[in-house]
């Protein structure tokens, strides 16, 4: 029974993704615009400045022995994920459509 549900769910998801469009639903214009503004703000100059300051501060603290190297690596990895999110998603989508 559980296997049937998984197979049925996979068939529905694969059929739905094949016919997916990028049209926004009616009435979502304000929400979409707000999300795009927030994305532009968080990935624009504000995020770049915050990431540079964070990496500089964490790097200085790691070099002086005030911060654990593991926590410093997490901050730097977080910056890579934040700024590389679009590339990561594009890679996952291309792998999903190729398979």
PDB file of C-alpha atoms in Angstrom:
ATOM      1  CA  UNK A   1       0.000   0.000   0.000  1.00  0.00           C
ATOM      2  CA  UNK A   2       2.772   2.403   0.967  1.00  0.00           C
ATOM      3  CA  UNK A   3       4.732   1.561  -2.178  1.00  0.00           C
ATOM      4  CA  UNK A   4       1.668   2.293  -4.314  1.00  0.00           C
ATOM      5  CA  UNK A   5       1.289   5.704  -2.724  1.00  0.00           C
ATOM      6  CA  UNK A   6       4.932   6.508  -3.368  1.00  0.00           C
ATOM      7  CA  UNK A   7       4.704   5.401  -6.996  1.00  0.00           C
ATOM      8  CA  UNK A   8       1.446   7.290  -7.507  1.00  0.00           C
ATOM      9  CA  UNK A   9       2.914  10.408  -5.907  1.00  0.00           C
ATOM     10  CA  UNK A  10       5.984  10.168  -8.131  1.00  0.00           C
ATOM     11  CA  UNK A  11       3.822   9.808 -11.233  1.00  0.00           C
ATOM     12  CA  UNK A  12       1.706  12.812 -10.267  1.00  0.00           C
ATOM     13  CA  UNK A  13       4.758  14.953  -9.505  1.00  0.00           C
ATOM     14  CA  UNK A  14       6.511  14.027 -12.722  1.00  0.00           C
ATOM     15  CA  UNK A  15       3.376  14.701 -14.765  1.00  0.00           C
ATOM     16  CA  UNK A  16       2.802  18.000 -12.960  1.00  0.00           C
ATOM     17  CA  UNK A  17       6.356  19.188 -13.422  1.00  0.00           C
ATOM     18  CA  UNK A  18       6.252  18.423 -17.141  1.00  0.00           C
ATOM     19  CA  UNK A  19       3.292  20.781 -17.578  1.00  0.00           C
ATOM     20  CA  UNK A  20       4.373  23.415 -15.059  1.00  0.00           C
ATOM     21  CA  UNK A  21       4.340  26.994 -16.226  1.00  0.00           C
ATOM     22  CA  UNK A  22       5.840  30.127 -14.753  1.00  0.00           C
ATOM     23  CA  UNK A  23       2.542  32.040 -14.685  1.00  0.00           C
ATOM     24  CA  UNK A  24       1.759  33.578 -11.313  1.00  0.00           C
ATOM     25  CA  UNK A  25      -1.717  32.936  -9.874  1.00  0.00           C
ATOM     26  CA  UNK A  26      -4.328  35.703 -10.000  1.00  0.00           C
ATOM     27  CA  UNK A  27      -4.087  38.200  -7.165  1.00  0.00           C
ATOM     28  CA  UNK A  28      -0.492  37.383  -6.283  1.00  0.00           C
ATOM     29  CA  UNK A  29       1.065  40.424  -7.929  1.00  0.00           C
ATOM     30  CA  UNK A  30       1.717  42.294  -4.694  1.00  0.00           C
ATOM     31  CA  UNK A  31       3.144  39.211  -2.985  1.00  0.00           C
ATOM     32  CA  UNK A  32       5.390  38.385  -5.936  1.00  0.00           C
ATOM     33  CA  UNK A  33       6.604  41.978  -6.159  1.00  0.00           C
ATOM     34  CA  UNK A  34       7.332  42.036  -2.425  1.00  0.00           C
ATOM     35  CA  UNK A  35       9.234  38.750  -2.660  1.00  0.00           C
ATOM     36  CA  UNK A  36      11.287  40.038  -5.584  1.00  0.00           C
ATOM     37  CA  UNK A  37      12.063  43.261  -3.709  1.00  0.00           C
ATOM     38  CA  UNK A  38      13.137  41.276  -0.660  1.00  0.00           C
ATOM     39  CA  UNK A  39      15.294  39.009  -2.821  1.00  0.00           C
ATOM     40  CA  UNK A  40      16.913  41.998  -4.509  1.00  0.00           C
ATOM     41  CA  UNK A  41      17.587  43.624  -1.147  1.00  0.00           C
ATOM     42  CA  UNK A  42      18.985  40.504   0.486  1.00  0.00           C
ATOM     43  CA  UNK A  43      21.150  39.530  -2.472  1.00  0.00           C
ATOM     44  CA  UNK A  44      22.178  43.023  -3.479  1.00  0.00           C
ATOM     45  CA  UNK A  45      24.516  45.522  -1.910  1.00  0.00           C
ATOM     46  CA  UNK A  46      23.221  44.976   1.635  1.00  0.00           C
ATOM     47  CA  UNK A  47      24.001  41.263   1.592  1.00  0.00           C
ATOM     48  CA  UNK A  48      27.362  41.777  -0.072  1.00  0.00           C
ATOM     49  CA  UNK A  49      28.449  44.292   2.542  1.00  0.00           C
ATOM     50  CA  UNK A  50      27.185  42.106   5.392  1.00  0.00           C
ATOM     51  CA  UNK A  51      28.965  39.054   3.979  1.00  0.00           C
ATOM     52  CA  UNK A  52      32.255  40.920   3.559  1.00  0.00           C
ATOM     53  CA  UNK A  53      32.088  42.230   7.117  1.00  0.00           C
ATOM     54  CA  UNK A  54      31.113  38.792   8.485  1.00  0.00           C
ATOM     55  CA  UNK A  55      33.902  36.978   6.659  1.00  0.00           C
ATOM     56  CA  UNK A  56      36.448  39.607   7.693  1.00  0.00           C
ATOM     57  CA  UNK A  57      35.373  39.508  11.343  1.00  0.00           C
ATOM     58  CA  UNK A  58      35.200  35.730  11.463  1.00  0.00           C
ATOM     59  CA  UNK A  59      38.552  35.406   9.712  1.00  0.00           C
ATOM     60  CA  UNK A  60      40.190  37.793  12.172  1.00  0.00           C
ATOM     61  CA  UNK A  61      38.662  35.981  15.142  1.00  0.00           C
ATOM     62  CA  UNK A  62      39.762  32.612  13.763  1.00  0.00           C
ATOM     63  CA  UNK A  63      43.327  33.832  13.215  1.00  0.00           C
ATOM     64  CA  UNK A  64      43.595  35.242  16.729  1.00  0.00           C
ATOM     65  CA  UNK A  65      42.205  32.065  18.290  1.00  0.00           C
ATOM     66  CA  UNK A  66      38.999  33.598  19.606  1.00  0.00           C
ATOM     67  CA  UNK A  67      36.656  31.512  17.460  1.00  0.00           C
ATOM     68  CA  UNK A  68      36.421  27.818  16.769  1.00  0.00           C
ATOM     69  CA  UNK A  69      37.399  26.956  13.191  1.00  0.00           C
ATOM     70  CA  UNK A  70      34.192  24.959  12.798  1.00  0.00           C
ATOM     71  CA  UNK A  71      31.980  27.991  13.483  1.00  0.00           C
ATOM     72  CA  UNK A  72      34.047  30.080  11.109  1.00  0.00           C
ATOM     73  CA  UNK A  73      33.662  27.487   8.367  1.00  0.00           C
ATOM     74  CA  UNK A  74      29.890  27.516   8.911  1.00  0.00           C
ATOM     75  CA  UNK A  75      29.768  31.293   8.381  1.00  0.00           C
ATOM     76  CA  UNK A  76      31.802  31.066   5.189  1.00  0.00           C
ATOM     77  CA  UNK A  77      29.738  28.105   3.929  1.00  0.00           C
ATOM     78  CA  UNK A  78      26.576  30.098   4.643  1.00  0.00           C
ATOM     79  CA  UNK A  79      27.852  32.953   2.461  1.00  0.00           C
ATOM     80  CA  UNK A  80      28.553  30.528  -0.373  1.00  0.00           C
ATOM     81  CA  UNK A  81      25.058  29.064  -0.078  1.00  0.00           C
ATOM     82  CA  UNK A  82      23.422  32.515   0.097  1.00  0.00           C
ATOM     83  CA  UNK A  83      25.118  33.881  -2.988  1.00  0.00           C
ATOM     84  CA  UNK A  84      25.199  30.575  -4.872  1.00  0.00           C
ATOM     85  CA  UNK A  85      21.548  29.675  -4.280  1.00  0.00           C
ATOM     86  CA  UNK A  86      20.485  30.483  -7.838  1.00  0.00           C
ATOM     87  CA  UNK A  87      23.252  28.307  -9.290  1.00  0.00           C
ATOM     88  CA  UNK A  88      22.486  25.490  -6.861  1.00  0.00           C
ATOM     89  CA  UNK A  89      18.796  25.500  -7.764  1.00  0.00           C
ATOM     90  CA  UNK A  90      19.584  25.646 -11.484  1.00  0.00           C
ATOM     91  CA  UNK A  91      21.892  22.645 -11.129  1.00  0.00           C
ATOM     92  CA  UNK A  92      19.271  20.646  -9.229  1.00  0.00           C
ATOM     93  CA  UNK A  93      16.602  21.510 -11.791  1.00  0.00           C
ATOM     94  CA  UNK A  94      18.814  20.529 -14.711  1.00  0.00           C
ATOM     95  CA  UNK A  95      19.711  17.247 -13.004  1.00  0.00           C
ATOM     96  CA  UNK A  96      16.025  16.545 -12.350  1.00  0.00           C
ATOM     97  CA  UNK A  97      14.988  17.199 -15.945  1.00  0.00           C
ATOM     98  CA  UNK A  98      17.922  15.216 -17.384  1.00  0.00           C
ATOM     99  CA  UNK A  99      17.100  12.147 -15.253  1.00  0.00           C
TER     100      UNK A  99
END
